[in-house]
Short mmCIF file of C-alpha atoms and ligand atoms in Angstrom, two decimals:
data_model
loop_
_atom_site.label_atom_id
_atom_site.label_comp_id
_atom_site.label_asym_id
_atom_site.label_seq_id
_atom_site.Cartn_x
_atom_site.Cartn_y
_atom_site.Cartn_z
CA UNK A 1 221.31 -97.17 159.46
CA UNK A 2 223.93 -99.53 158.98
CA UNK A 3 226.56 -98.80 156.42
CA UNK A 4 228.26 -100.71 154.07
CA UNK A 5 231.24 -98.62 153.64
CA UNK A 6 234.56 -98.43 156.15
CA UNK A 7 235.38 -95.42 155.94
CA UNK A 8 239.09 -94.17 157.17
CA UNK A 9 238.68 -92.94 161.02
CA UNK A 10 240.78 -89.83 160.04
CA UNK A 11 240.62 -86.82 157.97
CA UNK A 12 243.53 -85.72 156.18
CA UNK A 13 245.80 -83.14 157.10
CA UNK A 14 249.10 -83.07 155.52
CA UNK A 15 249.71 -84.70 152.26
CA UNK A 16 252.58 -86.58 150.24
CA UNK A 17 252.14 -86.17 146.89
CA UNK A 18 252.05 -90.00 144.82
CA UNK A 19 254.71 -89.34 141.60
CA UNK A 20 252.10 -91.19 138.47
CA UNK A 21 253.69 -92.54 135.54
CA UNK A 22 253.09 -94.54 132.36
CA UNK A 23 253.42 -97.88 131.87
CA UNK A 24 256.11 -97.63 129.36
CA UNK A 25 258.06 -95.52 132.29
CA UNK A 26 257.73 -98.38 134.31
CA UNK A 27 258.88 -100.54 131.59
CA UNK A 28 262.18 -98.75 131.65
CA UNK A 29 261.95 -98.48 135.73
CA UNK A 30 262.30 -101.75 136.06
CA UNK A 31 264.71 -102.63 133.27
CA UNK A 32 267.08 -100.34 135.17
CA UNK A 33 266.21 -101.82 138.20
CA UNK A 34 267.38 -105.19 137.01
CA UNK A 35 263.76 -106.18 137.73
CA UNK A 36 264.22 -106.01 141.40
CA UNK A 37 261.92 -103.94 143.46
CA UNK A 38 264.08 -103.38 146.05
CA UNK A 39 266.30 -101.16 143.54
CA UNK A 40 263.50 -99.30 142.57
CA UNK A 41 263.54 -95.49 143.48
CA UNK A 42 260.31 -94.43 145.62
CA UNK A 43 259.24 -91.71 143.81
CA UNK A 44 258.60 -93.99 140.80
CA UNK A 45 256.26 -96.35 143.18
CA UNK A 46 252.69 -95.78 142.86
CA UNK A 47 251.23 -97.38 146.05
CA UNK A 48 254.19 -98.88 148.40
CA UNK A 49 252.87 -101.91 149.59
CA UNK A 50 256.39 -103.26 150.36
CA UNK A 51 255.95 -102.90 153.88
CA UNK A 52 254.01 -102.21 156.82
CA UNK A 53 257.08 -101.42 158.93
CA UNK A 54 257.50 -97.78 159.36
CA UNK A 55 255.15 -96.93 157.14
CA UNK A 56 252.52 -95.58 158.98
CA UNK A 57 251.48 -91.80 158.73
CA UNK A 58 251.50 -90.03 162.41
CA UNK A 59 248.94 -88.32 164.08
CA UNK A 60 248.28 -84.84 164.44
CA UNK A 61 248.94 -85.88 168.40
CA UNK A 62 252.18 -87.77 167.67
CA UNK A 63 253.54 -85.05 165.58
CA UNK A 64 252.76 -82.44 168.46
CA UNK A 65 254.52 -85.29 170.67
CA UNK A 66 257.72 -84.73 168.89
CA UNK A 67 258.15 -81.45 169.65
CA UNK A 68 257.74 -82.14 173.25
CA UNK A 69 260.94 -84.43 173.11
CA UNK A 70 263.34 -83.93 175.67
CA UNK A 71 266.48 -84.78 174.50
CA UNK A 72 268.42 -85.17 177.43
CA UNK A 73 270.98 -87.77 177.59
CA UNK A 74 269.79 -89.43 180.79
CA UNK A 75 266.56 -89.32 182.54
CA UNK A 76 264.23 -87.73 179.51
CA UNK A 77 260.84 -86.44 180.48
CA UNK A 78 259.85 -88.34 177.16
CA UNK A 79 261.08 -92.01 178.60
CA UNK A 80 259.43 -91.48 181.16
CA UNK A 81 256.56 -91.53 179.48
CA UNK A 82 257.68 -94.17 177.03
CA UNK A 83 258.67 -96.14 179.46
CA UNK A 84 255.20 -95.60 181.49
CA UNK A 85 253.10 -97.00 178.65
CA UNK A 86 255.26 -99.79 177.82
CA UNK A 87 255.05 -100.77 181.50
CA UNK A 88 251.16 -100.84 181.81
CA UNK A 89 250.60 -102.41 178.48
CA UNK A 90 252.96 -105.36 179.25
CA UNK A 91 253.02 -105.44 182.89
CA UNK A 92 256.54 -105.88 183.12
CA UNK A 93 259.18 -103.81 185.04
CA UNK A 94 262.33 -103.81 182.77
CA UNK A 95 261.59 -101.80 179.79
CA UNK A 96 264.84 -101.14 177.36
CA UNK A 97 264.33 -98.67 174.16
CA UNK A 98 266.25 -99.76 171.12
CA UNK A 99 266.41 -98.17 167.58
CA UNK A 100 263.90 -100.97 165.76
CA UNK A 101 263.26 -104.59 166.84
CA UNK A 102 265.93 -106.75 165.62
CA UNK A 103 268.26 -104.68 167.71
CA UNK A 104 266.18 -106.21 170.78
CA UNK A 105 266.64 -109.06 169.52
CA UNK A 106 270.25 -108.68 168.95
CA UNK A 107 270.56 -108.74 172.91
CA UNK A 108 268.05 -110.90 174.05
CA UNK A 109 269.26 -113.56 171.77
CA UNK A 110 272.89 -112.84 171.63
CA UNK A 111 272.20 -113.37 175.45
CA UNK A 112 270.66 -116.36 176.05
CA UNK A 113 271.52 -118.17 172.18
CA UNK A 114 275.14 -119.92 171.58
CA UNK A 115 275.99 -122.95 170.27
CA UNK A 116 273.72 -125.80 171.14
CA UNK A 117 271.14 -124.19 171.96
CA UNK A 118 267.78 -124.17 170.86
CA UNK A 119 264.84 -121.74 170.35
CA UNK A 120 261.34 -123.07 169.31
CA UNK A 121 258.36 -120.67 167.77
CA UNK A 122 255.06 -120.73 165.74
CA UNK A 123 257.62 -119.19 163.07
CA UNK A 124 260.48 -117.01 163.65
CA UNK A 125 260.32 -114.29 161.33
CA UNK A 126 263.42 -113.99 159.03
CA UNK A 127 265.57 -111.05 161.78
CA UNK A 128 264.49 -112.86 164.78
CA UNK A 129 266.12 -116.49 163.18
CA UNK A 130 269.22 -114.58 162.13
CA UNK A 131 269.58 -113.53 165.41
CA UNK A 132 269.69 -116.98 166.63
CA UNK A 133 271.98 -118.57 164.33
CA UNK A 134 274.15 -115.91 164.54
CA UNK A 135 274.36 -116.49 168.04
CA UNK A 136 275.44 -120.22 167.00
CA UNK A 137 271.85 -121.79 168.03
CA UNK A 138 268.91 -123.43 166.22
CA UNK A 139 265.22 -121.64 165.72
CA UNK A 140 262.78 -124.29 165.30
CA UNK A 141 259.34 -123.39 163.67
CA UNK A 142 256.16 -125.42 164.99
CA UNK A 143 253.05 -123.52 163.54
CA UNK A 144 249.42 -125.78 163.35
CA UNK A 145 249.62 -128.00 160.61
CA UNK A 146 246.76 -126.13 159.56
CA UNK A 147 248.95 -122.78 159.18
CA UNK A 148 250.62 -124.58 156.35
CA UNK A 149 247.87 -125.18 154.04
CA UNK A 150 247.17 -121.41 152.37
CA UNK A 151 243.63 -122.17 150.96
CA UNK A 152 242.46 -123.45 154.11
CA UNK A 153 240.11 -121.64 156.37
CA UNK A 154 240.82 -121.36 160.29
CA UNK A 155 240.03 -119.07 162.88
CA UNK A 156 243.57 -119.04 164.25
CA UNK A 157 246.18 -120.02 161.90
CA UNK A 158 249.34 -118.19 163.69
CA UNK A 159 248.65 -120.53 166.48
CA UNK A 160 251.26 -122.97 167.77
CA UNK A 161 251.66 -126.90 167.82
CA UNK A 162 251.36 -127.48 171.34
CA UNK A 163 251.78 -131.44 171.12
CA UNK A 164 255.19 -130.88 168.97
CA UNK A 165 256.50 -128.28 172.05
CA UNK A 166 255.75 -131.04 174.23
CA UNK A 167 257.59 -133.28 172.61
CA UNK A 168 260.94 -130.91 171.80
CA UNK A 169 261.16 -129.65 175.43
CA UNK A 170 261.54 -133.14 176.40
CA UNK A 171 264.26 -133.78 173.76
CA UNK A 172 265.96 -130.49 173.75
CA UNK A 173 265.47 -130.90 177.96
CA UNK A 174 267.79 -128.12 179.56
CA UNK A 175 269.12 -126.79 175.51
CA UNK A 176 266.20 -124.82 175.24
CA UNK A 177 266.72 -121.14 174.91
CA UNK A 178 263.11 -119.76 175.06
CA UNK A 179 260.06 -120.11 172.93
CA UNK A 180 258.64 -117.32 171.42
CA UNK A 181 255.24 -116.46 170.26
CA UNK A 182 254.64 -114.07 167.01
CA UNK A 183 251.55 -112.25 166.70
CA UNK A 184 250.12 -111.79 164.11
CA UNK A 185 252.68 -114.67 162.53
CA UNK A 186 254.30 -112.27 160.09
CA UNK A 187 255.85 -114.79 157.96
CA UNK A 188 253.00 -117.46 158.43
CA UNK A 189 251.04 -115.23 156.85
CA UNK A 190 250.04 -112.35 159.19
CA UNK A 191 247.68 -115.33 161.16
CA UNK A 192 246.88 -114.46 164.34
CA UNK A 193 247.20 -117.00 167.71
CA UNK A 194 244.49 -116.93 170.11
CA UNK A 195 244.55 -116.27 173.60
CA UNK A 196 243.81 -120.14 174.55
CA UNK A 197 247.03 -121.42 172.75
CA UNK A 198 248.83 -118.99 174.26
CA UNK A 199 247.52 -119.99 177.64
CA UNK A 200 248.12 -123.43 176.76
CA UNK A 201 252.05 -122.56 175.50
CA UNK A 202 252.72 -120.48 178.44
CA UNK A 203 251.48 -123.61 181.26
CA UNK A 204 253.71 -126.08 178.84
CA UNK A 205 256.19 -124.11 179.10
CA UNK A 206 256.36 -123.41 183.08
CA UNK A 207 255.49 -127.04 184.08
CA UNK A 208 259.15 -128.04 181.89
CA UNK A 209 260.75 -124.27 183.37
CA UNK A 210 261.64 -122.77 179.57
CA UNK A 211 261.21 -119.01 178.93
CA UNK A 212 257.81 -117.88 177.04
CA UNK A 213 258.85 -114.84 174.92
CA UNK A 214 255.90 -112.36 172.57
CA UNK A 215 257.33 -110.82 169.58
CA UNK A 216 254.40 -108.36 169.75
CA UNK A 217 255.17 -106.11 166.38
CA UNK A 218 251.23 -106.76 166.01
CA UNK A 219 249.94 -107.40 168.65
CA UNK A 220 247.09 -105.14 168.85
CA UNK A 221 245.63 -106.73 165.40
CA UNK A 222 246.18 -109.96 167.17
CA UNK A 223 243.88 -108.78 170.12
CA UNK A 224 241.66 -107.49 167.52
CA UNK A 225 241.09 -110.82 165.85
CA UNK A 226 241.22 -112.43 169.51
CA UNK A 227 238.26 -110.22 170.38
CA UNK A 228 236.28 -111.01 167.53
CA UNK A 229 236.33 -114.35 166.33
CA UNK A 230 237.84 -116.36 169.85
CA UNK A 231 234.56 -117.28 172.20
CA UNK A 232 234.55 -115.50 175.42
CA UNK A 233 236.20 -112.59 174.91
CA UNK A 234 234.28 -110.09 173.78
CA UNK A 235 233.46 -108.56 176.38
CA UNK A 236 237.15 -107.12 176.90
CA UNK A 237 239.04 -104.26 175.42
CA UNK A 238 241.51 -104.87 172.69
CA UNK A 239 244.23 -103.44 175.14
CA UNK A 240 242.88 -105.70 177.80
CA UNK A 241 243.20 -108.79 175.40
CA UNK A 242 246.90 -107.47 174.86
CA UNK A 243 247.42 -107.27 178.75
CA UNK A 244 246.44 -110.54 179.19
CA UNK A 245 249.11 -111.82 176.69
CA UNK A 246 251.64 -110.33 178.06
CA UNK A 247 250.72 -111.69 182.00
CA UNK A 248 251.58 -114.78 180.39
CA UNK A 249 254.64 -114.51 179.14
CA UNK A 250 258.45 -113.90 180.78
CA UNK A 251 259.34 -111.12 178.58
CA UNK A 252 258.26 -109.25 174.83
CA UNK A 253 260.35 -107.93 171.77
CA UNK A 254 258.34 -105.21 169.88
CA UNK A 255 259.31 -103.75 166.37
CA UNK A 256 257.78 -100.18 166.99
CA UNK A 257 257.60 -99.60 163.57
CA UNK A 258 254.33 -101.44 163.36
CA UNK A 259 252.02 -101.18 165.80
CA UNK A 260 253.26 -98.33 167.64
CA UNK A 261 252.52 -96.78 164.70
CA UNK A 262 256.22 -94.90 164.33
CA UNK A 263 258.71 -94.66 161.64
CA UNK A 264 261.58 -95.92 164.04
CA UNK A 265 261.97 -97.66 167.01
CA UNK A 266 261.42 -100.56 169.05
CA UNK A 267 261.63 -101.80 172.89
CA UNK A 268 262.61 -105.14 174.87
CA UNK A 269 260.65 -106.21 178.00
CA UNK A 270 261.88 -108.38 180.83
CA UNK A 271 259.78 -109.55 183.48
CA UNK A 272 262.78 -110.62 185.95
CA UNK A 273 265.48 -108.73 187.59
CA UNK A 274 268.56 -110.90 186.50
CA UNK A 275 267.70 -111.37 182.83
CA UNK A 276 267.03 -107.47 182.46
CA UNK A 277 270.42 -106.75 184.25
CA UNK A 278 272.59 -108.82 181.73
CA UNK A 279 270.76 -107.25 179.08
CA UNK A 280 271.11 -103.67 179.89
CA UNK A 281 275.05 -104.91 179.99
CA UNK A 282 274.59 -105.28 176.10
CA UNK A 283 272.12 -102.39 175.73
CA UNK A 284 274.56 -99.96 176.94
CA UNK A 285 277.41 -101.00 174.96
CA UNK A 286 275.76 -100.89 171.55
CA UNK A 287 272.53 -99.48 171.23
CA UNK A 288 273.11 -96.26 174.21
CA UNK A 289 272.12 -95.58 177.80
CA UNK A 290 269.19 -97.21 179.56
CA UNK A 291 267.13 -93.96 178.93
CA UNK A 292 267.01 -93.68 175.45
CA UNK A 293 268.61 -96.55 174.04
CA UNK A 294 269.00 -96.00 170.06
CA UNK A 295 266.26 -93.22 170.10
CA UNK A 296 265.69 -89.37 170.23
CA UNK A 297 263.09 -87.87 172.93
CA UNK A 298 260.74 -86.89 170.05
CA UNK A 299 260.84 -90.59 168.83
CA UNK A 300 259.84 -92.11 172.38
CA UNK A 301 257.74 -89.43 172.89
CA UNK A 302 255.63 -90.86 169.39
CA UNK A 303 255.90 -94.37 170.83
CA UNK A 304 254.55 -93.26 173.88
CA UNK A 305 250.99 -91.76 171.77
CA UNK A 306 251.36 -94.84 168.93
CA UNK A 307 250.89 -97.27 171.69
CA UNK A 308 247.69 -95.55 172.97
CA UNK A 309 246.24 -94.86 169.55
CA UNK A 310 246.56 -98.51 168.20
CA UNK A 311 244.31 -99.81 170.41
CA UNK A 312 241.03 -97.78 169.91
CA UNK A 313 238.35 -99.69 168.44
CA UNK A 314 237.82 -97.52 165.76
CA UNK A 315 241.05 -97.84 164.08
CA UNK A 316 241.35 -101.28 164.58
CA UNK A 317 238.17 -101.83 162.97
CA UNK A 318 239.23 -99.58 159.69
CA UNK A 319 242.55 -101.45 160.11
CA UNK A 320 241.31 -105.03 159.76
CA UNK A 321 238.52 -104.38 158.20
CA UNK A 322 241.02 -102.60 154.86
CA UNK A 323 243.51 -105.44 154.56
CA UNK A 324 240.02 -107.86 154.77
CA UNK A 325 238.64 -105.57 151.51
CA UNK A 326 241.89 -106.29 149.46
CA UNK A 327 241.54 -109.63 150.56
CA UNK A 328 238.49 -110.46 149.37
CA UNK A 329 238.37 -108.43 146.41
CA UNK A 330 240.70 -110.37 145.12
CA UNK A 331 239.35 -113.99 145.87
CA UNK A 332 236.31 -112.73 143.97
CA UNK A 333 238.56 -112.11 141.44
CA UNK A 334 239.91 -115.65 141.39
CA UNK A 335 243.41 -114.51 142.68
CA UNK A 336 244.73 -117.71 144.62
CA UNK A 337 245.41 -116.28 148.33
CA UNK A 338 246.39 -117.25 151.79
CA UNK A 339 242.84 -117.52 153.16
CA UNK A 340 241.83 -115.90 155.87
CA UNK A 341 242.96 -112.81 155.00
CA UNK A 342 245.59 -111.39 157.87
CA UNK A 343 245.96 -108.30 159.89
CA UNK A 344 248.59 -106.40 158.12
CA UNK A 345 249.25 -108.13 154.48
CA UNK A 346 247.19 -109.67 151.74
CA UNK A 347 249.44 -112.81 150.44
CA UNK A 348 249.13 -114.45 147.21
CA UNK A 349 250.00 -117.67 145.97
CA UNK A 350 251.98 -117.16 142.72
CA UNK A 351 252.77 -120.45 142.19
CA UNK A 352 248.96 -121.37 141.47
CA UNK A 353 248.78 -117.80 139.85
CA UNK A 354 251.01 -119.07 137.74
CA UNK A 355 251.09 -122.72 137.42
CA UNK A 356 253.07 -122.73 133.82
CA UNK A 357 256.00 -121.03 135.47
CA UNK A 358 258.18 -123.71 137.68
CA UNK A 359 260.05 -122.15 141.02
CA UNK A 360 263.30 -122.27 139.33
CA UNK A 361 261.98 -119.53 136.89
CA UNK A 362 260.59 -117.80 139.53
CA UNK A 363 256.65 -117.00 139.61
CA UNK A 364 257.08 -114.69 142.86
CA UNK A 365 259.02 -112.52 141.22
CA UNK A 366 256.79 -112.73 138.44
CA UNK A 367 254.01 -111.01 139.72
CA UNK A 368 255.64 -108.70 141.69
CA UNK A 369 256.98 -107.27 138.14
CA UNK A 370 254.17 -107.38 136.96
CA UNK A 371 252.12 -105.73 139.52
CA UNK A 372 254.70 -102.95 139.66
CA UNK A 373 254.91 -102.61 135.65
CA UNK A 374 250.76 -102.51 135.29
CA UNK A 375 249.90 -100.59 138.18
CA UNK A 376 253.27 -99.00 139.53
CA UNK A 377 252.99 -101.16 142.97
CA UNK A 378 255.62 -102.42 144.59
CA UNK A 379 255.28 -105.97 146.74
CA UNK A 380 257.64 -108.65 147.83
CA UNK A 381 258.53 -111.93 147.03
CA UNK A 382 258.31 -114.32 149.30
CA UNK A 383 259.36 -117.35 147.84
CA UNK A 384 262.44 -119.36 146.19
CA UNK A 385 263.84 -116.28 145.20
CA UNK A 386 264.27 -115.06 149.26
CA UNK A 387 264.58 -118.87 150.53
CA UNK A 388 265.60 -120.56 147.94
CA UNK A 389 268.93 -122.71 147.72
CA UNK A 390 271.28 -124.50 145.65
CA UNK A 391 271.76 -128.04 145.71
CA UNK A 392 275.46 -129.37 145.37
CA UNK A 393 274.64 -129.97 141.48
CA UNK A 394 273.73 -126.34 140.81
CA UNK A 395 270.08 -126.86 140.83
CA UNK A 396 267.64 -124.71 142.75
CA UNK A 397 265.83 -126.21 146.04
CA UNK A 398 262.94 -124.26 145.86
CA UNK A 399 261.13 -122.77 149.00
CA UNK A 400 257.99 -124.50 149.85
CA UNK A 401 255.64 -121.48 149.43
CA UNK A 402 255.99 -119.11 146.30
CA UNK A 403 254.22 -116.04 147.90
CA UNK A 404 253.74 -112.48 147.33
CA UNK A 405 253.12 -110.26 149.94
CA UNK A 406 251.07 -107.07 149.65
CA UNK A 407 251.88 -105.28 152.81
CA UNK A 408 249.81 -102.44 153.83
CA UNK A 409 251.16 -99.33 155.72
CA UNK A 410 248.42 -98.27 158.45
CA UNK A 411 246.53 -94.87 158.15
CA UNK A 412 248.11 -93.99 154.53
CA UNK A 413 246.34 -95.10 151.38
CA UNK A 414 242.79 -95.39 151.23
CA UNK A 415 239.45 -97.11 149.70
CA UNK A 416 240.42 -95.57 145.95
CA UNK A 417 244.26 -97.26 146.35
CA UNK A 418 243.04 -100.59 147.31
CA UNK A 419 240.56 -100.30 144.37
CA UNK A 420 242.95 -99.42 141.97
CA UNK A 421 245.56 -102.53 143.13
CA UNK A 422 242.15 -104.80 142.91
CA UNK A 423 241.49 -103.03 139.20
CA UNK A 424 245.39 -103.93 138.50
CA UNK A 425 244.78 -107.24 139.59
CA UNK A 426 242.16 -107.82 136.68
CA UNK A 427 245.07 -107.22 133.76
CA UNK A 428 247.12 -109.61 135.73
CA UNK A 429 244.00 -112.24 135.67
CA UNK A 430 243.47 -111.38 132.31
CA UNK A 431 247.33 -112.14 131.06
CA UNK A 432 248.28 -114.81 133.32
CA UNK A 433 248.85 -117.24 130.59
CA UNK A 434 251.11 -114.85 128.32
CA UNK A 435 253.44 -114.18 130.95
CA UNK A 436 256.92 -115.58 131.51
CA UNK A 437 259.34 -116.34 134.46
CA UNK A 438 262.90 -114.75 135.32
CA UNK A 439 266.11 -115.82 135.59
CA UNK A 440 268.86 -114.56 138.04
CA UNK A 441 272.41 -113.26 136.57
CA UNK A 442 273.69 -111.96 139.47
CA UNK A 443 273.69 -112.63 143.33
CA UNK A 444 275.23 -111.93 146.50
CA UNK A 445 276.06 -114.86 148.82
CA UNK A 446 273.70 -113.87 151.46
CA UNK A 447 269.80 -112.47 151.81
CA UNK A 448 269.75 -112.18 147.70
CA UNK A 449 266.49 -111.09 147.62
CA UNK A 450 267.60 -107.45 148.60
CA UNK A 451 270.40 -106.74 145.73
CA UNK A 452 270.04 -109.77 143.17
CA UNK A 453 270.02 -108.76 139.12
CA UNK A 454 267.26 -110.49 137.10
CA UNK A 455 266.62 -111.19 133.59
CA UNK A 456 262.87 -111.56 131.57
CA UNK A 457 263.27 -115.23 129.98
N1 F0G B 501 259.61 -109.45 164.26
C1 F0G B 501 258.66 -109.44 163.30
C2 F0G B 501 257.48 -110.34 163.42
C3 F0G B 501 258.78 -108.57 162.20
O1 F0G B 501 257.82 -108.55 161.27
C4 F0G B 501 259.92 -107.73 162.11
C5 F0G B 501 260.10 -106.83 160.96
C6 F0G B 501 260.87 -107.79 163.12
C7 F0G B 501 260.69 -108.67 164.19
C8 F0G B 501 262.13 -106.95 163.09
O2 F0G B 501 261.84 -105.65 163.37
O3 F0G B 501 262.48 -104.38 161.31
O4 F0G B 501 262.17 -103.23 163.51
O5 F0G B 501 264.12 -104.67 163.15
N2 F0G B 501 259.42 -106.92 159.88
C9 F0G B 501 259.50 -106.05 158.70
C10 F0G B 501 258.58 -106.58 157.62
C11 F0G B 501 260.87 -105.76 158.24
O6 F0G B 501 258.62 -106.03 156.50
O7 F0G B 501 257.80 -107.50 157.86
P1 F0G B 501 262.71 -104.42 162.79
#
């Protein structure tokens, strides 16, 4: 028999209690919170779909791991065995533990960035570009044209412009600091990039001698959607699909706090001898020693599992297949939507939610009110209230996109919670028209999103 139903490949073990309250609570909630989510307590969130970074719930196997940590200073049994996985999943010899991703990316970029340089990507996600500018260079984002229309339906939206690398590398000849691959393209919508553009960006970018970087936070959804919708390939593993990624590249950056299924931690890989050297310079100076960079034993140790668990078929099948359910319970519903749904986030287009609200009143943050006041959900805004700037006449230069995301943490809410955010979405269908935008009374210079003050207009 074949069965309709994906059910959750895990039985529950240990369980977090989910705080309910009343609307008119949440009414209040969110008046204190100045209508930003981000100051919103936890325990008043229904279902946290924030974020799928650090999310996850552990295994049984992973918890057991942590009490296997060895918590020595230098040498650890536990990176060893970190450091083992990490090694045969990437294929690459220099493997450096730090605390979460952007600290990897801290070095790497701080490393090879500076002033007048350039790095080029399918879209550097938000850490990852603040790491190069900080550095004093320039990221350059060069998704497919196609990755830019959200209603549109491709196979492979995450993947790069191959013609437009061409013709920067030539331009930017002998500025270039690397080019870096994201998968799934977090920011681009959680898209994934096949195996054949990667090919394709890794020969471009030996033939002009530029570094080919993975940021592989996802990468085992990415081989998931490799596997199944890219011709050819599936006949390999998801892990193999992952290996083969990484053979072409010169080095990776992983957040662990995705798909290594951990709450905290991350790693850098360098293929060559020289690069890894002046990195594990930097390493040791601010993150910690070459064993254990910003980590504990016990959280190595859980790397060391996550990395082995993320890529059986099962999960990644419940995985996909849950964030696809949101997905397209919601374009039945009519709810305008980045199309095809991604690997770790449902995104929505607010601004054709909401077509009577213009940018400058905000119709990301909008919705992501008024998810959390009907249903007690917290999302993000991805729109002109995180990108947005001012012109020099005080007016607003809206971001291009006015997105929400709905981020969803692996192995910890189930069929019934995506059912009840799809029932939530409904009201929001039903009451589109009534509802009004936001205005913003208070701001900090810098990433505003995280700590701005709003106002209902
Ligand atoms: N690269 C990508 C593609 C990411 O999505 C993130 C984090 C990072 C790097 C940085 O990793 O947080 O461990 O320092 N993304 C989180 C998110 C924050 O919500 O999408 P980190």
């Amino acid at each position: 028999m074949h069965h309709r139903t994906i059910i959750e490949p895990f039985r529950i073990k240990s369980v977090e209690p989910i705080g309910l309250s009343t609307e008119s609570e949440r009414v209040e909630y969110l008046k204190e919170a100045y209508y930003n989510p981000f100051l919103l307590r936890s325990r008043d969130v229904i279902i946290d779909l924030m974020t799928d970074s650090g999310t996850s719930a552990m295994s049984a196997h992973q918890w057991a791991g942590m009490m296997e940590g060895d918590e020595a200073y230098a040498g650890s049994r536990s990176w060893e065995r970190m450091q083992a996985e990490v090694r045969d999943l990437t294929g690459m010899a220099n493997i450096l533990p730090t605390h979460q991703g952007r600290a990897a990316e801290r070095i790497l970029y701080g490393h090879l960035g500076g002033p007048g340089k350039v790095f080029i990507s399918n879209t550097h996600f938000d850490t990852t570009r603040a790491n190069i500018e900080f550095s004093g260079a320039t990221a350059i984002d060069i998704p497919i044209a196609e990755g830019r229309d959200p209603a549109l339906e491709h196979p492979f939206k995450g993947n790069l412009d191959t013609s437009e690398l061409e013709r920067l590398l030539t331009e930017h000849k002998d500025h270039v600091g690397a080019v870096i691959l994201t998968v799934t393209n977090n920011s681009g919508g959680g898209q994934p990039v096949s195996l054949a553009n990667a090919e394709h960006v890794s020969s471009i970018c030996k033939r002009h001698g530029v570094l080919f970087l993975l940021d592989c936070c996802r990468i085992a959804e990415n081989s998931w959607f490799v596997k199944n919708r890219e011709a050819g390939m599936e006949g390999l593993s998801y892990r193999q699909i992952a290996q083969r990624m990484f053979a072409l590249t010169d080095g990776a950056i992983m957040s662990a706090k995705k798909d290594a299924l951990v709450n905290m931690g991350g790693f850098l890989a360098v293929r060559e001898g020289t690069l890894a050297e002046a990195c594990i310079n930097l390493l040791i100076i601010t993150e910690g020693f070459t064993t254990y960079g910003g980590l504990s034993g016990r959280d190595m140790e859980a790397i060391a599992i996550g990395l082995q668990e993320v890529f059986d078929p099962h999960y990644l099948d419940y995985r996909i297949r849950s964030t696809t359910f949101v997905g397209d319970k919601l374009h039945a519903l009519g709810v305008p939507l980045m199309r095809p749904t991604g690997g770790h986030a449902v995104y929505i287009d607010a601004k054709a939610l909401y077509p009577h609200i213009p940018p400058h009143q905000y119709p990301g943050q909008t919705l992501v009110c008024e998810l959390y006041r009907l249903g007690g959900i917290r999302s993000v805004e991805i729109g002109s209230v995180m990108f947005g700037t001012y012109l020099p006449d005080g007016s607003l230069k809206p971001s291009p996109m006015e997105l929400v995301r709905l981020a969803i943490p692996r192995r910890v809410y189930t069929q019934s919670h995506m059912e009840y955010v799809a029932e939530t979405f409904e009201e929001i269908m039903r009451t589109r028209e009534k509802v009004r935008g936001y205005r913003i009374i208070k701001e900090p210079k810098f990433l505003r999103h995280f700590t701005a003050h709003f106002e209902k207009l």
